[in-house]
PDB file of C-alpha atoms in Angstrom:
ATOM      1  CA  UNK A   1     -54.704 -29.051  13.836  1.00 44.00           C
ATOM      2  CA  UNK A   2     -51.795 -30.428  15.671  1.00 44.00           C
ATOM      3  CA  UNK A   3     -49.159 -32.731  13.913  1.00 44.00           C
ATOM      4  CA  UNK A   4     -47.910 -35.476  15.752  1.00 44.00           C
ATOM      5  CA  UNK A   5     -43.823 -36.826  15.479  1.00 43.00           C
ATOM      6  CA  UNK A   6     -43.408 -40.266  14.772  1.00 40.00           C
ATOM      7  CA  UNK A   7     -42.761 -42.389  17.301  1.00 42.00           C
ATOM      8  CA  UNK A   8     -38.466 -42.051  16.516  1.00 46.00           C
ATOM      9  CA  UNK A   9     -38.539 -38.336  17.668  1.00 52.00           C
ATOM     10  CA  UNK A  10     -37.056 -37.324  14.824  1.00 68.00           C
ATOM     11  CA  UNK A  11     -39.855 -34.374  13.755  1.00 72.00           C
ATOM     12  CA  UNK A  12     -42.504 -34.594  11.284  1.00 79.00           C
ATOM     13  CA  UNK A  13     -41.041 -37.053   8.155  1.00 79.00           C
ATOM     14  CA  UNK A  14     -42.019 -36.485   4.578  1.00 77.00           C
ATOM     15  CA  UNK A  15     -42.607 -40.626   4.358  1.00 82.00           C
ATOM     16  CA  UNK A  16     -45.468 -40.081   6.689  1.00 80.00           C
ATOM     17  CA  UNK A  17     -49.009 -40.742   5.780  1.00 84.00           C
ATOM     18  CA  UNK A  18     -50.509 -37.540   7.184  1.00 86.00           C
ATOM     19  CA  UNK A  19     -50.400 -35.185   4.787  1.00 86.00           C
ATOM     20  CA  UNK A  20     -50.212 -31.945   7.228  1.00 87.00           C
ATOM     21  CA  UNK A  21     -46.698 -33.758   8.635  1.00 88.00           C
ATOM     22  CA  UNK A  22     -45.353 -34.070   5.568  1.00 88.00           C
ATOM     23  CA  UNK A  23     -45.824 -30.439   4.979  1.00 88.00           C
ATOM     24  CA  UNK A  24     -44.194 -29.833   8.208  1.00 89.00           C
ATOM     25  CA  UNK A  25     -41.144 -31.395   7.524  1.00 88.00           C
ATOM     26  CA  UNK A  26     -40.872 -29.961   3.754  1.00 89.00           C
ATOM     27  CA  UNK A  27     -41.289 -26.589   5.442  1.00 90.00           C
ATOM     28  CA  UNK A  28     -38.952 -27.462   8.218  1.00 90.00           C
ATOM     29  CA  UNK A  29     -35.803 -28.685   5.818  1.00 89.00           C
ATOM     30  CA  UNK A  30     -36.699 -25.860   3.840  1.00 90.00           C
ATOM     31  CA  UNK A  31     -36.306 -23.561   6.948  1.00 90.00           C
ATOM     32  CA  UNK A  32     -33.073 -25.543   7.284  1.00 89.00           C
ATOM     33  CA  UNK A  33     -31.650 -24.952   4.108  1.00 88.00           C
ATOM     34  CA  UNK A  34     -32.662 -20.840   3.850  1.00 88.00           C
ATOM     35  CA  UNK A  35     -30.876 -21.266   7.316  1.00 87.00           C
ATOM     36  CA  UNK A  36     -28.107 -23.169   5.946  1.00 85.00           C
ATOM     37  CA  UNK A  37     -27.301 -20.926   2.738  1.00 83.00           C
ATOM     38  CA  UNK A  38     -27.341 -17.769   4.521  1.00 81.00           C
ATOM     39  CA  UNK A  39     -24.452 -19.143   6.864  1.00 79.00           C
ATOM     40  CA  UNK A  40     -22.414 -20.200   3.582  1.00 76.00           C
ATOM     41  CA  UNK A  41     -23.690 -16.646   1.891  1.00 70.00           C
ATOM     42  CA  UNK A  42     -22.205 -14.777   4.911  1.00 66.00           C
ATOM     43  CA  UNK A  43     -18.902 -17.068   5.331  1.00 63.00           C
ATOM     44  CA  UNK A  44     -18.479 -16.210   1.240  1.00 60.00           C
ATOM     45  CA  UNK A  45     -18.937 -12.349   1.839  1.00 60.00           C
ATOM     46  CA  UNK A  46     -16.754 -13.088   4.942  1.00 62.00           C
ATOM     47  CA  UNK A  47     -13.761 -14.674   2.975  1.00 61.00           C
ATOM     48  CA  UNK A  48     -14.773 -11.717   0.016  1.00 64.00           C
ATOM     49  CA  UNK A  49     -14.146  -9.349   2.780  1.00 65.00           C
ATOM     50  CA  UNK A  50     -10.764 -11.034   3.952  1.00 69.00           C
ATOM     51  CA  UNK A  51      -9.053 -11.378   0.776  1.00 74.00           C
ATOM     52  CA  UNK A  52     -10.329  -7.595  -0.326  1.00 76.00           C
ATOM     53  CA  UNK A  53      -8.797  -6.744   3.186  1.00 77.00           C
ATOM     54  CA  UNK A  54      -5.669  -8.719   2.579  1.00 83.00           C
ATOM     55  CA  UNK A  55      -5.762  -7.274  -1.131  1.00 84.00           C
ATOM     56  CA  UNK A  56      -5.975  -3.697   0.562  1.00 84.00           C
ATOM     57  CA  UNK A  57      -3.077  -3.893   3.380  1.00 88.00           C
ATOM     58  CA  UNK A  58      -0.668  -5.510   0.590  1.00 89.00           C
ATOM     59  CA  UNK A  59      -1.655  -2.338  -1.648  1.00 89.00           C
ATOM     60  CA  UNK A  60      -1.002  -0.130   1.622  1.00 91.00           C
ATOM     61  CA  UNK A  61       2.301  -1.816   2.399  1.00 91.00           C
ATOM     62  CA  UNK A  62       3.156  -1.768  -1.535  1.00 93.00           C
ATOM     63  CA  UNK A  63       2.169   2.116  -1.213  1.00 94.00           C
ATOM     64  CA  UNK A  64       4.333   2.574   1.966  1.00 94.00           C
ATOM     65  CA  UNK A  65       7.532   0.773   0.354  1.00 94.00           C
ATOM     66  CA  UNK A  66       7.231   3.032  -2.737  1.00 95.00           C
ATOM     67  CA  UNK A  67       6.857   6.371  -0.673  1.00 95.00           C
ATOM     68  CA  UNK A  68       9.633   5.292   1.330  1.00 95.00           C
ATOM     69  CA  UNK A  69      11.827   4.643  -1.833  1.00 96.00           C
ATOM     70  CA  UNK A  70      11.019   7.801  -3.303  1.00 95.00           C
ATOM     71  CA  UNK A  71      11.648   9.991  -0.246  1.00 95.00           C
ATOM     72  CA  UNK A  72      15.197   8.095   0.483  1.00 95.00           C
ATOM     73  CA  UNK A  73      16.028   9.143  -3.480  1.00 94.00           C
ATOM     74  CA  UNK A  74      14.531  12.576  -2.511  1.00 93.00           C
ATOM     75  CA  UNK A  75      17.342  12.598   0.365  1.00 93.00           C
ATOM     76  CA  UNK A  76      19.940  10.900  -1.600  1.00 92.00           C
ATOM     77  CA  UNK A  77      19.099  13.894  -4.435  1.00 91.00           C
ATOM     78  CA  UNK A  78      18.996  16.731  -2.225  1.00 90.00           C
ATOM     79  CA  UNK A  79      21.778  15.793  -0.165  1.00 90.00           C
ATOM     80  CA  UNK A  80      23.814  15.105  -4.148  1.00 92.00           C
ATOM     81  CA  UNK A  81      22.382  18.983  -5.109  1.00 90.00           C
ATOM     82  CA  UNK A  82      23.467  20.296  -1.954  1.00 89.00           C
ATOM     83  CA  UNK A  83      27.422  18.785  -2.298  1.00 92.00           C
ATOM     84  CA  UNK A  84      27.035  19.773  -5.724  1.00 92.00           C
ATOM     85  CA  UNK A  85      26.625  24.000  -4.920  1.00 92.00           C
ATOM     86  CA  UNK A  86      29.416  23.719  -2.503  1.00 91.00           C
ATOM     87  CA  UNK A  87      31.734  21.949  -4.916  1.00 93.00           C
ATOM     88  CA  UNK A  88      30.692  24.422  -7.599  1.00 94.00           C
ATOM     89  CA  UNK A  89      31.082  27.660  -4.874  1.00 95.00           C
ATOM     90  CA  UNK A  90      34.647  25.645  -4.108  1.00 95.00           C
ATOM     91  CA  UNK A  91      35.548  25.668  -8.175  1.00 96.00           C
ATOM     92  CA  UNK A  92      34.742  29.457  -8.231  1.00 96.00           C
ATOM     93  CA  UNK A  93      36.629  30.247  -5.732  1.00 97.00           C
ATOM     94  CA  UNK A  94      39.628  28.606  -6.249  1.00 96.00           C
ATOM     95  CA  UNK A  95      38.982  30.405  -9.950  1.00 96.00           C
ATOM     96  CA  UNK A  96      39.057  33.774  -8.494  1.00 97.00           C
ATOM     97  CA  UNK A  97      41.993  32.780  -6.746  1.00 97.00           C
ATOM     98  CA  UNK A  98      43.839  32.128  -9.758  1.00 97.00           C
ATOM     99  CA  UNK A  99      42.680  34.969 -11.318  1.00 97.00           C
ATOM    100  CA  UNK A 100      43.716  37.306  -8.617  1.00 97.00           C
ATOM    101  CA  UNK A 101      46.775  35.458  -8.728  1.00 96.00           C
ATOM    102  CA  UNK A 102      47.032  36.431 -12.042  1.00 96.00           C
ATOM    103  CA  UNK A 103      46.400  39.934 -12.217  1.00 96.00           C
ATOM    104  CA  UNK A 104      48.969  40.449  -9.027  1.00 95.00           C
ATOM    105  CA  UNK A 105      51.544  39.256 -11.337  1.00 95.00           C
ATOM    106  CA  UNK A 106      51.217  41.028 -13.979  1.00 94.00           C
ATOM    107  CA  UNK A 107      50.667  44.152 -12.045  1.00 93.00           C
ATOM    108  CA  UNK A 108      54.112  43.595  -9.946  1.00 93.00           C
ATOM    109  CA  UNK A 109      55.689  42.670 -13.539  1.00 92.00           C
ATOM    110  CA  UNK A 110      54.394  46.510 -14.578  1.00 91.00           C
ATOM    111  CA  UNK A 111      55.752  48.098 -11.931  1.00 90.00           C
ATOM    112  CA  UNK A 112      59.310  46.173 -12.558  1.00 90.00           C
ATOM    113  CA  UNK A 113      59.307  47.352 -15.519  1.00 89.00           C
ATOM    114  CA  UNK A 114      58.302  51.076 -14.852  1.00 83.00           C
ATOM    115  CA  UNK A 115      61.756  51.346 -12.763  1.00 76.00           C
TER     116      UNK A 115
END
């Protein structure tokens, strides 16, 4: 059975009197359609897949700007702790100092008063 077009070229038209061309062209728009819906099905799961990307680099960039906070405050810290000994190993120092200082007077004060 072969359908015939009508005489505009168009393709088998559902207005037709032939019944086997207007099941042509119901099968052909529905072709079109299936055809039609998977392109807008893949351009959604396209733009789902941009804005999860776009949703995953600004969670990567948020990630990077944190660990770079917390590793300057790591630096900032250490570099606080290590200023910290050294001013404390200055303080107990200068506290023997004193103390020696101390006992050297009293010792030459002794011996002043042993003569």
């Amino acid at each position: 059975a072969v359908v015939s077009t009508q005489s505009t070229g168009t393709g088998p038209s559902v207005d037709s009197k032939k019944k086997d061309e207007r099941v042509l062209a119901r099968r052909e728009r529905i072709i079109k359609r299936n055809k039609n819906a998977k392109q807008e099905g893949s351009s959604v799961s396209q733009v789902k897949d941009e804005s999860t990307e776009d949703k995953q680099t600004a969670k990567s960039r948020k990630q990077i700007t944190v660990s770079n906070q917390r590793i300057e405050k790591l630096r900032y810290d250490g570099s606080e702790l290590v200023t910290n000994v050294g001013v404390a190993a200055m303080a107990r120092e200068d506290a023997r100092k004193v103390e020696e200082e101390k006992s050297n007077k009293e010792r030459r004060e002794k011996i002043i008063q042993t003569f």
